[in-house]
mmCIF file of C-alpha atoms in Angstrom:
data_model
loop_
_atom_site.group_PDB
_atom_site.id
_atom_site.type_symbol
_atom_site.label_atom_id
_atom_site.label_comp_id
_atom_site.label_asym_id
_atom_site.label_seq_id
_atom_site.Cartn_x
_atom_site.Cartn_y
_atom_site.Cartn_z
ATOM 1 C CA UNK A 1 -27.770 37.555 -0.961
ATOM 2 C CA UNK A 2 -28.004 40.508 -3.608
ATOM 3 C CA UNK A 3 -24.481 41.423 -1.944
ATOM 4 C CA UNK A 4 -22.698 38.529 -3.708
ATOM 5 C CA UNK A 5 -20.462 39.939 -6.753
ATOM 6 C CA UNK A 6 -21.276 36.738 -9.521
ATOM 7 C CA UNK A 7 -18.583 37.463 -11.538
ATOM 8 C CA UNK A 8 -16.241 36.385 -8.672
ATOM 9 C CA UNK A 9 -17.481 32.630 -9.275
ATOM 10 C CA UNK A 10 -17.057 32.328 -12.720
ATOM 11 C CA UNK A 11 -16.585 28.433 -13.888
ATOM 12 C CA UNK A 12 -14.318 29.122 -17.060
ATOM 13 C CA UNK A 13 -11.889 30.999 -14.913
ATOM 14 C CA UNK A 14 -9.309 29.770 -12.078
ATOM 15 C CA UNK A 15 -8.763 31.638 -9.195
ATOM 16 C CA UNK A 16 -5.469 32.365 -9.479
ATOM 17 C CA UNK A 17 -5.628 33.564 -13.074
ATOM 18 C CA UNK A 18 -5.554 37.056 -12.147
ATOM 19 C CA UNK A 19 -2.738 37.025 -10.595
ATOM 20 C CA UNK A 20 0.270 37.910 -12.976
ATOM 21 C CA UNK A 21 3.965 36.853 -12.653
ATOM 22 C CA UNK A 22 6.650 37.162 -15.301
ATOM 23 C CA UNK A 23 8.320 33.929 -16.472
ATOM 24 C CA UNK A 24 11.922 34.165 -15.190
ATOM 25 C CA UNK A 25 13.345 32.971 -18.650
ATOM 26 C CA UNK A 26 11.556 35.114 -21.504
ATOM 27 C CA UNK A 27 10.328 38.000 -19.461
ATOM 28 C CA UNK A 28 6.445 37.352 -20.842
ATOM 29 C CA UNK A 29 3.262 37.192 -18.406
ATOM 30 C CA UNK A 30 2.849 33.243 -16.828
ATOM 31 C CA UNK A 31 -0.923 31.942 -17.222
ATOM 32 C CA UNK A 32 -2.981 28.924 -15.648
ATOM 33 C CA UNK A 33 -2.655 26.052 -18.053
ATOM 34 C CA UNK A 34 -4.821 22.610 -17.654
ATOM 35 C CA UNK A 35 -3.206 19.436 -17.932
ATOM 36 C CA UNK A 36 -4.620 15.490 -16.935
ATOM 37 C CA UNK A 37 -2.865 15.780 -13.833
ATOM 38 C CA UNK A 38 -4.032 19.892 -12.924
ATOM 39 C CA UNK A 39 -3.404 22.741 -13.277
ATOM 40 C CA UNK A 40 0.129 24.711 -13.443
ATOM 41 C CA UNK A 41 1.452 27.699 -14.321
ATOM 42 C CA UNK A 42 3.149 27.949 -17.736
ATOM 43 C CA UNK A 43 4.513 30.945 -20.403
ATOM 44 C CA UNK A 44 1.964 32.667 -22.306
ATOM 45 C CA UNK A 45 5.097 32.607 -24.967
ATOM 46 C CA UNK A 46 4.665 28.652 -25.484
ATOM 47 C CA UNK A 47 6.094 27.279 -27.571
ATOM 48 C CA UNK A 48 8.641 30.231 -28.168
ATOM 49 C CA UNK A 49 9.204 29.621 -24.100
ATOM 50 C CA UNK A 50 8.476 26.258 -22.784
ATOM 51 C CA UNK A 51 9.104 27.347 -18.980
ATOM 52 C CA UNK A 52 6.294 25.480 -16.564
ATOM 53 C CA UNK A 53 6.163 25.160 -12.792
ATOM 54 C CA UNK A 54 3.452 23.827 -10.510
ATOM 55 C CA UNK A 55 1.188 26.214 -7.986
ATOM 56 C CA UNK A 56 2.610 23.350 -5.209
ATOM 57 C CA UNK A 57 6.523 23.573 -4.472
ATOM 58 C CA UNK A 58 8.035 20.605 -3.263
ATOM 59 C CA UNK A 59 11.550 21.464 -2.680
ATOM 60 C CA UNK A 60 13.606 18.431 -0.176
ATOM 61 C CA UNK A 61 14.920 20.477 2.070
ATOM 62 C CA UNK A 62 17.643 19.257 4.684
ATOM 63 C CA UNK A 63 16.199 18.684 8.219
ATOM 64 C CA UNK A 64 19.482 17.088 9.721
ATOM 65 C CA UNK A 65 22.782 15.880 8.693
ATOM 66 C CA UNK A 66 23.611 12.502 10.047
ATOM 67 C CA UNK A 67 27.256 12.985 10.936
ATOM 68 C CA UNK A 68 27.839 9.349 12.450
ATOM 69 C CA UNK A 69 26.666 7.808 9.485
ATOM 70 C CA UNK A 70 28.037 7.785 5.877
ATOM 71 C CA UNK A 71 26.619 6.963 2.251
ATOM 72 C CA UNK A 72 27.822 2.952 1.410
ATOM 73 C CA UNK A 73 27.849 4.421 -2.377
ATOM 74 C CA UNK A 74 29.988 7.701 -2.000
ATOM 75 C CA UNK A 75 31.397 7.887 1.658
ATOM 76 C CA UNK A 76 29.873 11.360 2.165
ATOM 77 C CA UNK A 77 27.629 12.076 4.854
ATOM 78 C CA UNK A 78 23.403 11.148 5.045
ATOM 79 C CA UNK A 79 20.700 13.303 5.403
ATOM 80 C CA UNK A 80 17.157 13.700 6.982
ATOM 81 C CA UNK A 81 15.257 15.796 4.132
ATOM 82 C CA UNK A 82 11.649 16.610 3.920
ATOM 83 C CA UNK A 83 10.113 15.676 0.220
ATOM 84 C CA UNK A 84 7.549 15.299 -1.916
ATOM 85 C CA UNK A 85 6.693 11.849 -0.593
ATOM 86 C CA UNK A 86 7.377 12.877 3.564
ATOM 87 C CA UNK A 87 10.382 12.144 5.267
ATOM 88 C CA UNK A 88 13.501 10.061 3.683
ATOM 89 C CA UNK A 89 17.271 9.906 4.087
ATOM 90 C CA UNK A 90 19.341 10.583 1.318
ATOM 91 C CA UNK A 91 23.098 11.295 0.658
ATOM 92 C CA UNK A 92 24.256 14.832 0.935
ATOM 93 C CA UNK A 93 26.065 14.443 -2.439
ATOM 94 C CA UNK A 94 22.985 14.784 -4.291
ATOM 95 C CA UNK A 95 22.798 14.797 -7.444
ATOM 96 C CA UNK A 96 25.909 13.313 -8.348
ATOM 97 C CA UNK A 97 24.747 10.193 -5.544
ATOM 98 C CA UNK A 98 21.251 9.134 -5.335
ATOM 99 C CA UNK A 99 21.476 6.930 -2.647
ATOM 100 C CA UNK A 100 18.362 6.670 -0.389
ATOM 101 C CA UNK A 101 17.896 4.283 2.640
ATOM 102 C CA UNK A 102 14.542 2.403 2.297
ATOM 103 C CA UNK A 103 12.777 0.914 5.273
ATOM 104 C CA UNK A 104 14.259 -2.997 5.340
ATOM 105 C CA UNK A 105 11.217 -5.659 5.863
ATOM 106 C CA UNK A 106 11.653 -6.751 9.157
ATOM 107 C CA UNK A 107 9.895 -10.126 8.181
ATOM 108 C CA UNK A 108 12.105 -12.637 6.858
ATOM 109 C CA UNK A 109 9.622 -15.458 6.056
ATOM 110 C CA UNK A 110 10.432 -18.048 2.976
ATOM 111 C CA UNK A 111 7.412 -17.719 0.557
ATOM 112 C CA UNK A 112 6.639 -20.676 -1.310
ATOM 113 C CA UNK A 113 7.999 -21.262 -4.997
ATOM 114 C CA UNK A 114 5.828 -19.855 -7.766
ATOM 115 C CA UNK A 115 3.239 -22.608 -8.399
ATOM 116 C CA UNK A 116 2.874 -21.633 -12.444
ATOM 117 C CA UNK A 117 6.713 -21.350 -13.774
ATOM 118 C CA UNK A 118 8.375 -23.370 -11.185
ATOM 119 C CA UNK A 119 11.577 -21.422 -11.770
ATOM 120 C CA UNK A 120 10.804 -18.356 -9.824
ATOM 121 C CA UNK A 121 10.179 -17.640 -5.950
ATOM 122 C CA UNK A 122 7.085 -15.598 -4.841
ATOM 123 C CA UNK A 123 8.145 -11.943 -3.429
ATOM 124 C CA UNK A 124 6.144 -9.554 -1.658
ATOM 125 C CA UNK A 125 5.839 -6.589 -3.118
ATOM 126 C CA UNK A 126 4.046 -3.510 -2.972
ATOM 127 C CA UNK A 127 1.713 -1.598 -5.032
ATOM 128 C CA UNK A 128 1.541 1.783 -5.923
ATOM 129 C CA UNK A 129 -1.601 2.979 -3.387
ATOM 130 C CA UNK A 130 0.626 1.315 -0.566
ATOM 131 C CA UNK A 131 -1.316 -2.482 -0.474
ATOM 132 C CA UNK A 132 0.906 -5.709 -0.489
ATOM 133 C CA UNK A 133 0.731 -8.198 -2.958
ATOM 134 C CA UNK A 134 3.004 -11.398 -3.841
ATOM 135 C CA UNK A 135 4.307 -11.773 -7.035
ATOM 136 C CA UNK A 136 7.106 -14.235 -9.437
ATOM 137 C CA UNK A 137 10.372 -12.913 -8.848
ATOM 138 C CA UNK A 138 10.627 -14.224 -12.573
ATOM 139 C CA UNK A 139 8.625 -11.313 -14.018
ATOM 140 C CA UNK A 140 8.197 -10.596 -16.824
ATOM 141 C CA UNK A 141 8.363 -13.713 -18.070
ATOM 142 C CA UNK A 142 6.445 -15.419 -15.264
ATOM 143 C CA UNK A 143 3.480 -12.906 -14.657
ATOM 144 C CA UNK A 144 1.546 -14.617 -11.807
ATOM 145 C CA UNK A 145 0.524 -12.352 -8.563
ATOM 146 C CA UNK A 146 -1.505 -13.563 -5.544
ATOM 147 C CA UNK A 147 -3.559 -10.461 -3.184
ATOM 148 C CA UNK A 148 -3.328 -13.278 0.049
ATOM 149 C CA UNK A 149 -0.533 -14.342 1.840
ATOM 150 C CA UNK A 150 0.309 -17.711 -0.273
ATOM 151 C CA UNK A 151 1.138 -20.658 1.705
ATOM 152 C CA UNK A 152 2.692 -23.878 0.501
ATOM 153 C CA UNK A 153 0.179 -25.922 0.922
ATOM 154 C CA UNK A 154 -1.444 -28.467 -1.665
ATOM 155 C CA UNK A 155 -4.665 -28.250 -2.707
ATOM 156 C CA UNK A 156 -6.696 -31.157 -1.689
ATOM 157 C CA UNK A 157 -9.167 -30.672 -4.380
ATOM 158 C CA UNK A 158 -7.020 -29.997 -7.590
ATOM 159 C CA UNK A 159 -3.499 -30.661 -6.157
ATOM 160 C CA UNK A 160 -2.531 -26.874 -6.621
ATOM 161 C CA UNK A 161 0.729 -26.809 -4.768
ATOM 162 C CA UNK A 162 0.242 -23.114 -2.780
ATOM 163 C CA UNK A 163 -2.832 -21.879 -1.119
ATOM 164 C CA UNK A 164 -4.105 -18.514 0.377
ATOM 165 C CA UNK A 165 -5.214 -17.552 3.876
ATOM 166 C CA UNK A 166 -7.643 -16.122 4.500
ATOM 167 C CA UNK A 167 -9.903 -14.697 7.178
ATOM 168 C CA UNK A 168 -13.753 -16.482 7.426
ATOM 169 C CA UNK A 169 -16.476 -15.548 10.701
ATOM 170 C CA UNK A 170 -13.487 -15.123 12.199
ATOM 171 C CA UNK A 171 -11.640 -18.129 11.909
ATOM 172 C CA UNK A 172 -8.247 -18.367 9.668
ATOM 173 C CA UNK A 173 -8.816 -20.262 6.852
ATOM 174 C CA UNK A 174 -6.762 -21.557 3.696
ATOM 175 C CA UNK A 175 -8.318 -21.629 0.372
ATOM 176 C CA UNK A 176 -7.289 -22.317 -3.138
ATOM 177 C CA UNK A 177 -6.356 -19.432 -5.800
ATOM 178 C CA UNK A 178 -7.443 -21.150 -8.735
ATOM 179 C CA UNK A 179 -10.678 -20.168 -9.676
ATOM 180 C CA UNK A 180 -11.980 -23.283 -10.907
ATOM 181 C CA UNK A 181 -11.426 -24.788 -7.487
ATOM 182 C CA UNK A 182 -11.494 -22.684 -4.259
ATOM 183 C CA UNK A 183 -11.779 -25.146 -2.395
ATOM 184 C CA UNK A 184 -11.276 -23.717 1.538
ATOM 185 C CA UNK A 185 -9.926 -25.875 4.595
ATOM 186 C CA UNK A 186 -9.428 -24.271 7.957
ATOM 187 C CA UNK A 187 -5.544 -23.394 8.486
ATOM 188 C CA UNK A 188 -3.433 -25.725 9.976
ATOM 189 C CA UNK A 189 -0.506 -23.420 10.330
ATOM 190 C CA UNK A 190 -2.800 -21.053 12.756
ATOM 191 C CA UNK A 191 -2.127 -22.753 15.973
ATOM 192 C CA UNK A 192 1.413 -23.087 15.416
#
C-alpha cells in the first residue's frame, strides 16, 4: 500500500486535465470545464474564444446507402447511419433535407375519445425514457394523459365514459381512472 502515489487521486482534479490540446480556433490551451450535464472540454480564452466540444464524439457516420430507395421529401437517395441515438435512416442530402424514417406503429387500434374535452381523440404516445402513455390529441388545450391502455368502457360506479386495464393476481381487469372512484370490474373485452 505505501506504493500508491496519492496525488494521482486527487478529488478537485479530472483525469484528463493534464492532458493539453490547443483549441483549433484561437490557438490557446483547451481545459476541463463542468457543466449540469458533465464535463467538456472548452478554451481557457472564454469568453475571448467560446470554442467547446465534448470528451464523447458522436459523429453519424454512413453505414450503407440505400440505392433502391429514395427520400419522399428530396428524391435523393436514403441512408443507414450510425448516431448518437443508434441506428436510423436518413436522407443523404443532409443538411439541406432532414428527412428520417421513423418506425410506423404496427397497431392500428381506435382509442376511445378523450373523456374530459370531448373534442379530442386519445393518442398513444411516448415518453422521453421510452414508456407509453395515452394522451388528448387536443393538447395543449386539453391536457388529460392516462399510463393504462384506456378502454371505452363506462364506469358503472360514476358513469366515467373510458376505463383502464389493468393486470390483478393475474387476471385482466378494468378499472376506473378517476380517483374518486376506481371502481374495478374484471374485463370483458379479455376473452374476445
Amino acid at each position: 500500500m505505501s506504493k500508491i502515489d496519492h496525488s494521482l487521486f486527487n478529488a478537485n482534479e479530472h483525469a484528463l486535465e493534464k492532458e493539453y490540446e490547443i483549441c483549433p480556433e484561437c490557438g490557446s490551451e483547451l481545459v476541463v470545464k463542468h457543466s449540469k450535464n458533465g464535463a467538456f472540454l472548452g478554451c481557457a480564452s472564454y469568453p475571448t474564444c467560446d470554442y467547446m466540444r465534448s470528451f464523447a464524439h458522436h459523429d453519424s457516420h454512413e453505414i450503407k446507402v440505400l440505392d433502391d430507395a429514395d427520400c419522399p421529401e428530396c428524391g435523393k437517395h436514403l441512408v443507414i447511419r450510425n448516431g448518437r441515438y443508434g441506428m436510423f435512416i436518413g436522407c443523404t442530402g443532409y443538411p439541406e433535407c432532414h428527412f428520417i424514417v421513423h418506425e410506423e406503429e404496427e397497431e392500428t387500434e381506435s382509442l376511445p375519445a378523450c373523456p374530459k374535452c370531448q373534442n379530442g381523440q386519445l393518442q398513444k404516445r411516448k415518453n422521453k425514457y421510452g414508456k407509453f402513455f395515452y394522451a388528448c390529441d387536443a393538447y395543449p388545450k386539453c391536457k388529460y394523459s392516462l399510463n393504462q391502455h384506456p378502454v371505452a368502457h363506462q364506469c358503472e360506479q360514476c358513469n366515467w365514459p373510458v376505463m383502464v386495464q389493468k393486470q390483478r393476481a393475474g387476471k385482466a381487469m378494468l378499472q376506473c381512472p378517476q380517483k374518486a372512484c376506481q371502481h374495478m370490474i374484471e374485463d370483458p373485452y379479455e376473452s374476445q
